Short mmCIF file of C-alpha atoms in Angstrom, two decimals:
data_model
loop_
_atom_site.label_atom_id
_atom_site.label_comp_id
_atom_site.label_asym_id
_atom_site.label_seq_id
_atom_site.Cartn_x
_atom_site.Cartn_y
_atom_site.Cartn_z
CA UNK A 559 -22.21 -36.42 -33.86
CA UNK A 560 -20.90 -32.87 -33.64
CA UNK A 561 -18.66 -32.29 -30.61
CA UNK A 562 -17.12 -28.94 -29.83
CA UNK A 563 -15.36 -28.50 -26.46
CA UNK A 564 -14.57 -25.35 -24.53
CA UNK A 565 -10.87 -24.71 -24.02
CA UNK A 566 -9.81 -24.63 -20.40
CA UNK A 567 -9.13 -20.98 -19.47
CA UNK A 568 -5.66 -20.22 -18.16
CA UNK A 569 -5.43 -19.62 -14.43
CA UNK A 570 -3.36 -16.46 -14.34
CA UNK A 571 -2.23 -14.59 -11.25
CA UNK A 572 -0.34 -11.36 -10.57
CA UNK A 573 2.63 -11.49 -8.20
CA UNK A 574 5.03 -9.14 -6.47
CA UNK A 575 8.26 -10.55 -5.05
CA UNK A 576 10.78 -8.23 -3.48
CA UNK A 577 13.15 -6.91 -0.87
CA UNK A 578 13.30 -3.34 0.46
CA UNK A 579 14.63 -0.96 3.11
CA UNK A 580 12.13 -2.28 5.64
CA UNK A 581 13.14 -5.92 5.29
CA UNK A 582 16.90 -5.83 4.62
CA UNK A 583 19.97 -3.69 5.33
CA UNK A 584 21.83 -1.97 2.51
CA UNK A 585 24.57 -4.64 2.61
CA UNK A 586 22.05 -7.23 1.40
CA UNK A 587 19.99 -4.94 -0.83
CA UNK A 588 23.02 -3.98 -2.90
CA UNK A 589 23.65 -7.66 -3.70
CA UNK A 590 20.13 -8.08 -5.11
CA UNK A 591 20.04 -5.03 -7.40
CA UNK A 592 19.71 -5.16 -11.19
CA UNK A 593 21.91 -2.57 -12.86
CA UNK A 594 20.71 -0.83 -16.07
CA UNK A 595 23.44 -2.66 -18.00
CA UNK A 596 22.16 -6.10 -16.98
CA UNK A 597 18.40 -5.45 -16.98
CA UNK A 598 17.76 -6.88 -20.45
CA UNK A 599 19.75 -10.01 -19.62
CA UNK A 600 17.85 -10.41 -16.34
CA UNK A 601 14.46 -10.00 -18.05
CA UNK A 602 15.36 -12.53 -20.73
CA UNK A 603 16.33 -15.01 -18.04
CA UNK A 604 13.19 -14.29 -16.03
CA UNK A 605 10.82 -14.56 -19.00
CA UNK A 606 12.50 -17.81 -20.02
CA UNK A 607 11.03 -19.41 -16.89
CA UNK A 608 8.15 -21.61 -18.13
CA UNK A 609 5.65 -20.19 -15.61
CA UNK A 610 6.29 -16.50 -16.33
CA UNK A 611 4.05 -14.78 -18.92
CA UNK A 612 5.29 -11.25 -18.34
CA UNK A 613 7.49 -9.34 -15.93
CA UNK A 614 8.62 -5.91 -14.78
CA UNK A 615 11.80 -5.40 -12.72
CA UNK A 616 11.92 -2.42 -10.36
CA UNK A 617 15.39 -1.84 -8.89
CA UNK A 618 16.17 1.30 -6.88
CA UNK A 619 18.47 2.15 -3.99
CA UNK A 620 15.75 1.12 -1.52
CA UNK A 621 14.05 -1.82 -3.21
CA UNK A 622 14.32 -4.59 -5.77
CA UNK A 623 10.95 -5.98 -6.84
CA UNK A 624 9.67 -8.35 -9.51
CA UNK A 625 6.11 -7.80 -10.74
CA UNK A 626 4.94 -10.85 -12.65
CA UNK A 627 2.02 -12.31 -14.52
CA UNK A 628 2.24 -16.09 -14.19
CA UNK A 629 0.23 -19.21 -14.71
CA UNK A 630 -0.81 -20.57 -11.34
CA UNK A 631 1.29 -23.61 -10.40
CA UNK A 632 2.39 -25.54 -7.38
CA UNK A 633 5.70 -24.49 -5.78
CA UNK A 634 5.40 -21.13 -7.55
CA UNK A 635 7.05 -19.15 -4.76
CA UNK A 636 9.93 -21.58 -4.38
CA UNK A 637 10.69 -21.51 -8.11
CA UNK A 638 10.80 -17.71 -8.31
CA UNK A 639 12.84 -17.29 -5.14
CA UNK A 640 15.30 -19.87 -6.46
CA UNK A 641 15.60 -17.97 -9.75
CA UNK A 642 16.29 -14.67 -7.95
CA UNK A 643 18.92 -16.21 -5.69
CA UNK A 644 20.57 -18.19 -8.50
CA UNK A 645 20.75 -15.08 -10.69
CA UNK A 646 22.56 -13.11 -7.98
CA UNK A 647 24.64 -16.08 -6.79
CA UNK A 648 23.08 -16.01 -3.32
CA UNK A 649 21.84 -18.83 -1.16
CA UNK A 650 18.12 -18.98 -0.47
CA UNK A 651 18.89 -18.99 3.27
CA UNK A 652 20.65 -15.61 2.96
CA UNK A 653 17.69 -13.93 1.34
CA UNK A 654 14.49 -15.73 2.32
CA UNK A 655 13.84 -13.89 5.61
CA UNK A 656 14.14 -10.53 3.86
CA UNK A 657 11.81 -11.32 0.96
CA UNK A 658 8.12 -10.49 0.80
CA UNK A 659 5.53 -12.09 -1.45
CA UNK A 660 2.21 -10.64 -2.59
CA UNK A 661 -0.33 -12.32 -4.85
CA UNK A 662 -3.51 -11.16 -6.56
CA UNK A 663 -5.15 -8.15 -4.92
CA UNK A 664 -2.23 -7.85 -2.46
CA UNK A 665 0.22 -7.48 -5.39
CA UNK A 666 -1.98 -4.83 -6.99
CA UNK A 667 -2.39 -2.76 -3.82
CA UNK A 668 1.35 -3.11 -3.05
CA UNK A 669 2.33 -1.67 -6.44
CA UNK A 670 -0.16 1.17 -6.02
CA UNK A 671 1.25 1.93 -2.56
CA UNK A 672 4.82 1.87 -3.91
CA UNK A 673 4.06 4.19 -6.85
CA UNK A 674 2.14 6.59 -4.58
CA UNK A 675 5.09 6.87 -2.19
CA UNK A 676 3.28 5.13 0.66
CA UNK A 677 5.93 2.39 0.96
CA UNK A 678 8.97 4.64 0.50
CA UNK A 679 11.77 5.36 2.94
CA UNK A 680 10.51 8.94 2.67
CA UNK A 681 6.72 8.83 2.93
CA UNK A 682 5.18 10.37 -0.16
CA UNK A 683 8.48 11.05 -1.96
CA UNK A 684 7.79 11.82 -5.64
CA UNK A 685 10.81 10.12 -7.24
CA UNK A 686 9.44 6.61 -6.94
CA UNK A 687 6.62 7.17 -9.45
CA UNK A 688 9.15 8.13 -12.11
CA UNK A 689 11.23 5.09 -11.20
CA UNK A 690 8.19 2.79 -11.50
CA UNK A 691 7.31 4.31 -14.89
CA UNK A 692 10.89 3.86 -16.11
CA UNK A 693 10.95 0.24 -14.86
CA UNK A 694 7.74 -0.46 -16.77
CA UNK A 695 9.06 1.23 -19.92
CA UNK A 696 12.42 -0.56 -19.73
CA UNK A 697 10.76 -3.92 -19.15
CA UNK A 698 8.43 -3.37 -22.12
CA UNK A 699 11.25 -2.59 -24.52
CA UNK A 700 12.00 -5.71 -26.52
CA UNK A 701 10.01 -7.98 -24.20
CA UNK A 702 6.45 -9.23 -24.24
CA UNK A 703 4.24 -8.16 -21.35
CA UNK A 704 0.87 -9.66 -20.52
CA UNK A 705 -2.28 -7.57 -20.85
CA UNK A 706 -3.06 -8.10 -17.14
CA UNK A 707 0.34 -6.77 -16.10
CA UNK A 708 0.19 -3.82 -18.49
CA UNK A 709 -3.30 -2.88 -17.28
CA UNK A 710 -2.13 -3.12 -13.65
CA UNK A 711 0.70 -0.65 -14.26
CA UNK A 712 -1.42 1.77 -16.28
CA UNK A 713 -4.04 1.74 -13.54
CA UNK A 714 -1.31 2.27 -10.94
CA UNK A 715 -0.04 5.38 -12.73
CA UNK A 716 -3.52 6.93 -12.68
CA UNK A 717 -3.94 6.02 -8.98
CA UNK A 718 -0.61 7.65 -8.07
CA UNK A 719 -1.67 10.79 -9.95
CA UNK A 720 -4.97 10.81 -8.08
CA UNK A 721 -3.16 10.48 -4.74
CA UNK A 722 -0.92 13.44 -5.62
CA UNK A 723 -3.89 15.53 -6.74
CA UNK A 724 -6.34 14.76 -3.94
CA UNK A 725 -4.03 14.57 -0.90
CA UNK A 726 -1.18 16.55 0.65
CA UNK A 727 1.14 13.54 0.55
CA UNK A 728 3.73 15.42 -1.50
CA UNK A 729 3.20 18.91 -0.13
CA UNK A 730 6.51 19.21 1.75
CA UNK A 731 9.93 18.84 0.11
CA UNK A 732 10.99 15.59 1.73
CA UNK A 733 13.24 13.12 -0.09
CA UNK A 734 16.50 11.25 0.31
CA UNK A 735 18.20 14.17 -1.45
CA UNK A 736 16.51 16.65 0.88
CA UNK A 737 17.54 14.57 3.90
CA UNK A 738 21.15 14.58 2.68
CA UNK A 739 21.08 18.37 2.46
CA UNK A 740 19.43 18.63 5.87
CA UNK A 741 22.29 16.58 7.32
CA UNK A 742 24.83 18.90 5.68
CA UNK A 743 23.13 21.97 7.14
CA UNK A 744 23.09 20.37 10.59
CA UNK A 745 26.85 19.72 10.53
CA UNK A 746 27.96 22.96 8.88
CA UNK A 747 26.57 26.16 10.36
CA UNK A 748 26.53 27.85 6.97
CA UNK A 749 26.74 26.25 3.54
CA UNK A 750 28.05 29.52 2.14
CA UNK A 751 31.55 28.54 3.27
CA UNK A 752 31.69 24.93 2.02
CA UNK A 753 32.54 23.16 -1.22
CA UNK A 754 30.36 20.19 -2.22
CA UNK A 755 31.38 17.42 -4.59
CA UNK A 756 28.42 15.65 -6.19
CA UNK A 757 29.21 12.26 -7.74
CA UNK A 758 26.70 11.22 -10.41
CA UNK A 759 24.08 13.17 -12.35
CA UNK A 760 20.90 11.19 -11.79
CA UNK A 761 17.61 12.43 -10.38
CA UNK A 762 18.69 12.19 -6.72
CA UNK A 763 21.86 14.20 -7.39
CA UNK A 764 19.83 16.74 -9.38
CA UNK A 765 17.46 17.25 -6.44
CA UNK A 766 20.34 17.53 -3.95
CA UNK A 767 22.18 20.00 -6.19
CA UNK A 768 19.09 22.21 -6.44
CA UNK A 769 18.61 22.13 -2.65
CA UNK A 770 22.24 23.10 -2.10
CA UNK A 771 22.08 25.84 -4.74
CA UNK A 772 19.02 27.30 -3.01
CA UNK A 773 20.98 27.39 0.26
CA UNK A 774 23.79 29.31 -1.49
CA UNK A 775 26.57 26.75 -1.15
CA UNK A 776 30.01 28.27 -1.80
CA UNK A 777 31.01 25.91 -4.62
CA UNK A 778 29.49 22.90 -6.37
CA UNK A 779 31.53 20.34 -8.30
CA UNK A 780 29.75 17.58 -10.27
CA UNK A 781 31.70 14.44 -11.19
CA UNK A 782 30.08 12.13 -13.71
CA UNK A 783 31.01 9.42 -16.19
CA UNK A 784 29.59 11.43 -19.11
CA UNK A 785 30.02 15.19 -19.21
CA UNK A 786 26.95 16.09 -21.29
CA UNK A 787 24.27 15.24 -18.73
CA UNK A 788 26.32 16.70 -15.89
CA UNK A 789 26.83 19.93 -17.84
CA UNK A 790 23.07 20.49 -18.19
CA UNK A 791 22.70 20.30 -14.41
CA UNK A 792 25.87 22.33 -13.84
CA UNK A 793 24.56 25.16 -16.01
CA UNK A 794 21.38 25.24 -13.92
CA UNK A 795 23.11 25.38 -10.52
CA UNK A 796 26.38 27.10 -11.41
CA UNK A 797 28.61 24.07 -10.85
CA UNK A 798 31.93 22.87 -12.27
CA UNK A 799 31.97 19.53 -14.13
CA UNK A 800 34.78 16.97 -13.83
CA UNK A 801 35.21 13.34 -14.87
CA UNK A 802 35.16 10.41 -12.44
CA UNK A 803 38.88 9.92 -13.01
CA UNK A 804 39.53 13.40 -11.56
CA UNK A 805 37.86 12.68 -8.21
CA UNK A 806 41.07 11.49 -6.54
CA UNK A 807 42.89 14.70 -7.40
CA UNK A 808 40.01 17.00 -6.42
CA UNK A 809 38.67 15.21 -3.33
CA UNK A 810 40.67 17.33 -0.90
CA UNK A 811 38.75 20.43 -2.00
CA UNK A 812 35.43 19.00 -0.86
CA UNK A 813 33.98 19.58 2.59
CA UNK A 814 30.91 17.53 1.65
CA UNK A 815 30.66 14.63 -0.79
CA UNK A 816 27.24 13.37 -1.91
CA UNK A 817 27.37 10.33 -4.17
CA UNK A 818 24.65 8.46 -6.06
CA UNK A 819 25.67 6.48 -9.14
CA UNK A 820 24.74 3.13 -10.65
CA UNK A 821 28.31 1.83 -10.39
CA UNK A 822 28.50 -1.83 -9.34
CA UNK A 823 31.78 -1.13 -7.48
CA UNK A 824 32.80 1.61 -5.02
CA UNK A 825 34.09 4.82 -6.65
CA UNK A 826 35.62 6.36 -3.53
CA UNK A 827 37.99 4.12 -1.59
CA UNK A 828 39.59 4.33 1.83
CA UNK A 829 43.03 5.23 0.43
CA UNK A 830 41.58 8.05 -1.65
CA UNK A 831 39.92 9.62 1.40
CA UNK A 832 43.08 9.15 3.52
CA UNK A 833 45.08 11.14 0.97
CA UNK A 834 42.43 13.86 0.86
CA UNK A 835 42.37 14.18 4.67
CA UNK A 836 46.15 14.49 4.74
CA UNK A 837 46.02 17.33 2.20
CA UNK A 838 43.25 18.97 4.21
CA UNK A 839 45.37 18.70 7.38
CA UNK A 840 42.56 16.57 8.84
CA UNK A 841 39.81 19.08 8.40
CA UNK A 842 36.65 16.92 8.47
CA UNK A 843 34.85 15.58 5.42
CA UNK A 844 31.16 14.64 5.38
CA UNK A 845 30.39 11.78 2.96
CA UNK A 846 26.75 10.99 2.17
CA UNK A 847 26.47 7.80 0.12
CA UNK A 848 22.95 7.40 -1.25
CA UNK A 849 23.87 4.75 -3.81
CA UNK A 850 22.99 1.04 -3.76
CA UNK A 851 25.38 -0.66 -4.37
CA UNK A 852 27.44 1.75 -2.28
CA UNK A 853 29.77 4.25 -3.96
CA UNK A 854 31.98 4.72 -0.88
CA UNK A 855 33.86 1.85 0.74
CA UNK A 856 32.37 1.24 4.22
CA UNK A 857 35.88 1.29 5.74
CA UNK A 858 36.01 5.04 5.06
CA UNK A 859 33.69 5.52 8.03
CA UNK A 860 36.45 4.27 10.36
CA UNK A 861 38.85 7.07 9.39
CA UNK A 862 39.29 9.96 11.86
CA UNK A 863 37.54 13.12 10.63
CA UNK A 864 35.65 11.23 7.88
CA UNK A 865 31.93 11.13 8.65
CA UNK A 866 30.21 8.59 6.40
CA UNK A 867 26.43 8.24 6.17
CA UNK A 868 24.59 5.65 4.04
CA UNK A 869 20.98 5.63 2.89
CA UNK A 870 19.97 3.80 6.05
CA UNK A 871 21.63 6.44 8.23
CA UNK A 872 19.35 9.11 6.79
CA UNK A 873 16.31 7.43 8.29
CA UNK A 874 16.30 9.46 11.54
CA UNK A 875 16.48 12.75 9.65
CA UNK A 876 13.73 11.69 7.32
CA UNK A 877 11.43 10.60 10.16
CA UNK A 878 11.54 14.06 11.72
CA UNK A 879 9.96 15.49 8.54
CA UNK A 880 7.16 12.95 8.32
CA UNK A 881 4.57 14.14 10.83
CA UNK A 882 2.77 16.44 8.43
CA UNK A 883 2.32 13.62 5.90
CA UNK A 884 0.64 11.11 8.21
CA UNK A 885 -2.91 12.44 7.80
CA UNK A 886 -2.46 12.61 4.03
CA UNK A 887 -1.18 9.04 4.04
CA UNK A 888 -4.40 7.81 5.67
CA UNK A 889 -6.41 9.48 2.94
CA UNK A 890 -4.09 8.05 0.27
CA UNK A 891 -4.43 4.54 1.68
CA UNK A 892 -8.22 4.84 1.34
CA UNK A 893 -7.79 5.73 -2.33
CA UNK A 894 -5.49 2.75 -2.89
CA UNK A 895 -7.95 0.34 -1.23
CA UNK A 896 -10.81 1.64 -3.38
CA UNK A 897 -8.83 1.62 -6.64
CA UNK A 898 -7.23 -1.79 -6.11
CA UNK A 899 -10.66 -3.28 -5.35
CA UNK A 900 -12.05 -1.81 -8.59
CA UNK A 901 -9.10 -3.14 -10.56
CA UNK A 902 -9.50 -6.65 -9.14
CA UNK A 903 -13.23 -6.59 -10.03
CA UNK A 904 -12.27 -5.69 -13.59
CA UNK A 905 -9.59 -8.40 -13.65
CA UNK A 906 -12.00 -11.07 -12.39
CA UNK A 907 -14.49 -10.02 -15.06
CA UNK A 908 -11.81 -10.55 -17.70
CA UNK A 909 -11.51 -14.18 -16.68
CA UNK A 910 -15.10 -14.66 -17.91
CA UNK A 911 -14.44 -12.97 -21.26
CA UNK A 912 -12.44 -15.89 -22.62
CA UNK A 913 -15.08 -18.39 -21.48
CA UNK A 914 -17.89 -16.33 -23.02
CA UNK A 915 -15.94 -16.02 -26.26
CA UNK A 916 -15.33 -19.78 -26.33
CA UNK A 917 -18.99 -20.52 -25.58
CA UNK A 918 -20.18 -18.22 -28.36
CA UNK A 919 -17.65 -19.74 -30.78
CA UNK A 920 -18.84 -23.23 -29.88
CA UNK A 921 -22.50 -22.30 -30.48
CA UNK A 922 -21.63 -20.68 -33.82
CA UNK A 923 -19.69 -23.74 -34.96
CA UNK A 924 -22.61 -26.01 -34.08
CA UNK A 925 -25.00 -23.70 -35.95
CA UNK A 926 -22.78 -23.48 -39.01
CA UNK A 927 -22.37 -27.25 -39.30
CA UNK A 928 -26.11 -27.93 -38.91
CA UNK A 929 -26.91 -25.11 -41.30
CA UNK A 930 -24.58 -26.60 -43.93
CA UNK A 931 -26.27 -29.98 -43.43
CA UNK A 932 -29.72 -28.42 -43.91
CA UNK A 933 -28.67 -26.52 -47.04
CA UNK A 934 -27.24 -29.72 -48.52
CA UNK A 935 -30.54 -31.53 -47.83
CA UNK A 936 -32.54 -28.77 -49.52
CA UNK A 937 -30.22 -28.86 -52.56
CA UNK A 938 -30.94 -32.58 -52.84
CA UNK A 939 -34.69 -31.90 -53.00
CA UNK A 940 -35.71 -32.69 -49.42
CA UNK A 941 -39.00 -31.29 -48.10
CA UNK A 942 -38.18 -27.76 -46.77
CA UNK A 943 -40.57 -28.04 -43.82
CA UNK A 944 -39.05 -31.34 -42.75
CA UNK A 945 -35.54 -29.91 -43.12
CA UNK A 946 -36.45 -26.90 -40.92
CA UNK A 947 -37.97 -29.15 -38.22
CA UNK A 948 -34.89 -31.39 -38.30
CA UNK A 949 -32.57 -28.36 -38.10
CA UNK A 950 -34.44 -26.92 -35.11
CA UNK A 951 -34.52 -30.30 -33.37
CA UNK A 952 -30.81 -31.01 -33.88
CA UNK A 953 -29.77 -27.46 -32.94
CA UNK A 954 -31.80 -27.60 -29.74
CA UNK A 955 -30.32 -30.99 -28.79
CA UNK A 956 -26.78 -29.85 -29.46
CA UNK A 957 -27.11 -26.63 -27.46
CA UNK A 958 -28.81 -28.16 -24.42
CA UNK A 959 -26.66 -31.31 -24.30
CA UNK A 960 -23.87 -30.01 -22.05
CA UNK A 961 -26.14 -27.95 -19.73
CA UNK A 962 -28.46 -30.94 -19.36
CA UNK A 963 -25.58 -33.18 -18.29
CA UNK A 964 -24.45 -30.56 -15.74
CA UNK A 965 -27.99 -30.24 -14.34
CA UNK A 966 -28.30 -34.01 -14.02
CA UNK A 967 -24.91 -34.29 -12.31
CA UNK A 968 -25.74 -31.51 -9.84
CA UNK A 969 -29.03 -33.23 -9.03
CA UNK A 970 -27.31 -36.60 -8.54
CA UNK A 971 -24.74 -34.98 -6.25
CA UNK A 972 -27.44 -33.26 -4.25
CA UNK A 973 -25.70 -29.95 -4.94
CA UNK A 974 -28.58 -27.51 -4.66
CA UNK A 975 -26.37 -24.43 -4.86
CA UNK A 976 -24.79 -25.53 -8.13
CA UNK A 977 -28.20 -26.51 -9.47
CA UNK A 978 -29.53 -23.03 -8.73
CA UNK A 979 -26.50 -21.41 -10.38
CA UNK A 980 -27.10 -23.47 -13.49
CA UNK A 981 -30.79 -22.53 -13.52
CA UNK A 982 -29.86 -18.86 -13.22
CA UNK A 983 -27.31 -19.21 -16.02
CA UNK A 984 -29.95 -20.77 -18.27
CA UNK A 985 -32.48 -18.05 -17.47
CA UNK A 986 -34.94 -20.45 -15.82
CA UNK A 987 -37.50 -19.16 -13.30
#
């Protein structure tokens, strides 16, 4: 008796678990971030979970999200939430109400909305696509990633490009950096008389520096941990470069401070600002902290003549620039719905590929074994016609055995729908 069984296909699912500016204040978001220095460690820990087949960690100032390919299991959500909270030394009760959970097509459409700027603090802002691409690249480096997850991200990149090309979602220059500059222009009548200290040299600082340069700010100073990257930006906008250690000594020169680094601890403390205000004879300082975790100690906001704004405080400014993007967003949402539906159709089709491959392999194994038996019989002098009839008979019996059992079971169960499906699968009229 030749018995070849089909392997049970894995039940895979795509997930998105996260926290963002809509669900949690900056005080909580900064405790759930993954810094670049700890990303590899976090991914190793995440991928060590027995249910996780692949993962991508997206961590920005406004969101921390895990995109995962996992084997479907009971208590899946509880296990992943526990891992996230344990990793950041937080209690589940602290975080649970701020977390969101998307599975399957909801996870796919969520990622597409995020990458297209439809879920951003600034509707349609372009930075997020670069951040999603970097998160995918960083998560790929040195770590395995499932084909389903990789295909989801590649599809997402093409969808985001389509949204940018076919809609006006990114037509106006609206971003966190732009909002920071708008705030500066609202407080100071003319930027031509002010000195701005930029802390950091990342993409947000680059955008803010270009905005300020266009508005002919009197002087730009860029403070950064490494001078090389800061110097490239400084050459472009005509700025002076200093090290982070020099901030304390130079802070009094600045009328405006815009900070966005990846530092896990505050760079500008209350005492530092107090000393600067004293040197300035209490002339006001505007501090715009767009970093998560925060670069400026929150207590600075309590000092007289120190006006501190966080990422969340920029929301009102940003909302005033959003009207023109609403119509484009509707069009973009339609694209996301269409594209996510197409992706899920492709993904569901892939689940049949493994079964088809297994079924074909099973049939080939049966054929090969019966063929070997027939050849052996012929070599021993058996009648060729009898061997061929026996081969055809045995092959037919082997191939119809499992379908016959399924048909009989469906009939016994009175399951007409299943019976019809089986008939269709077997090509019966």
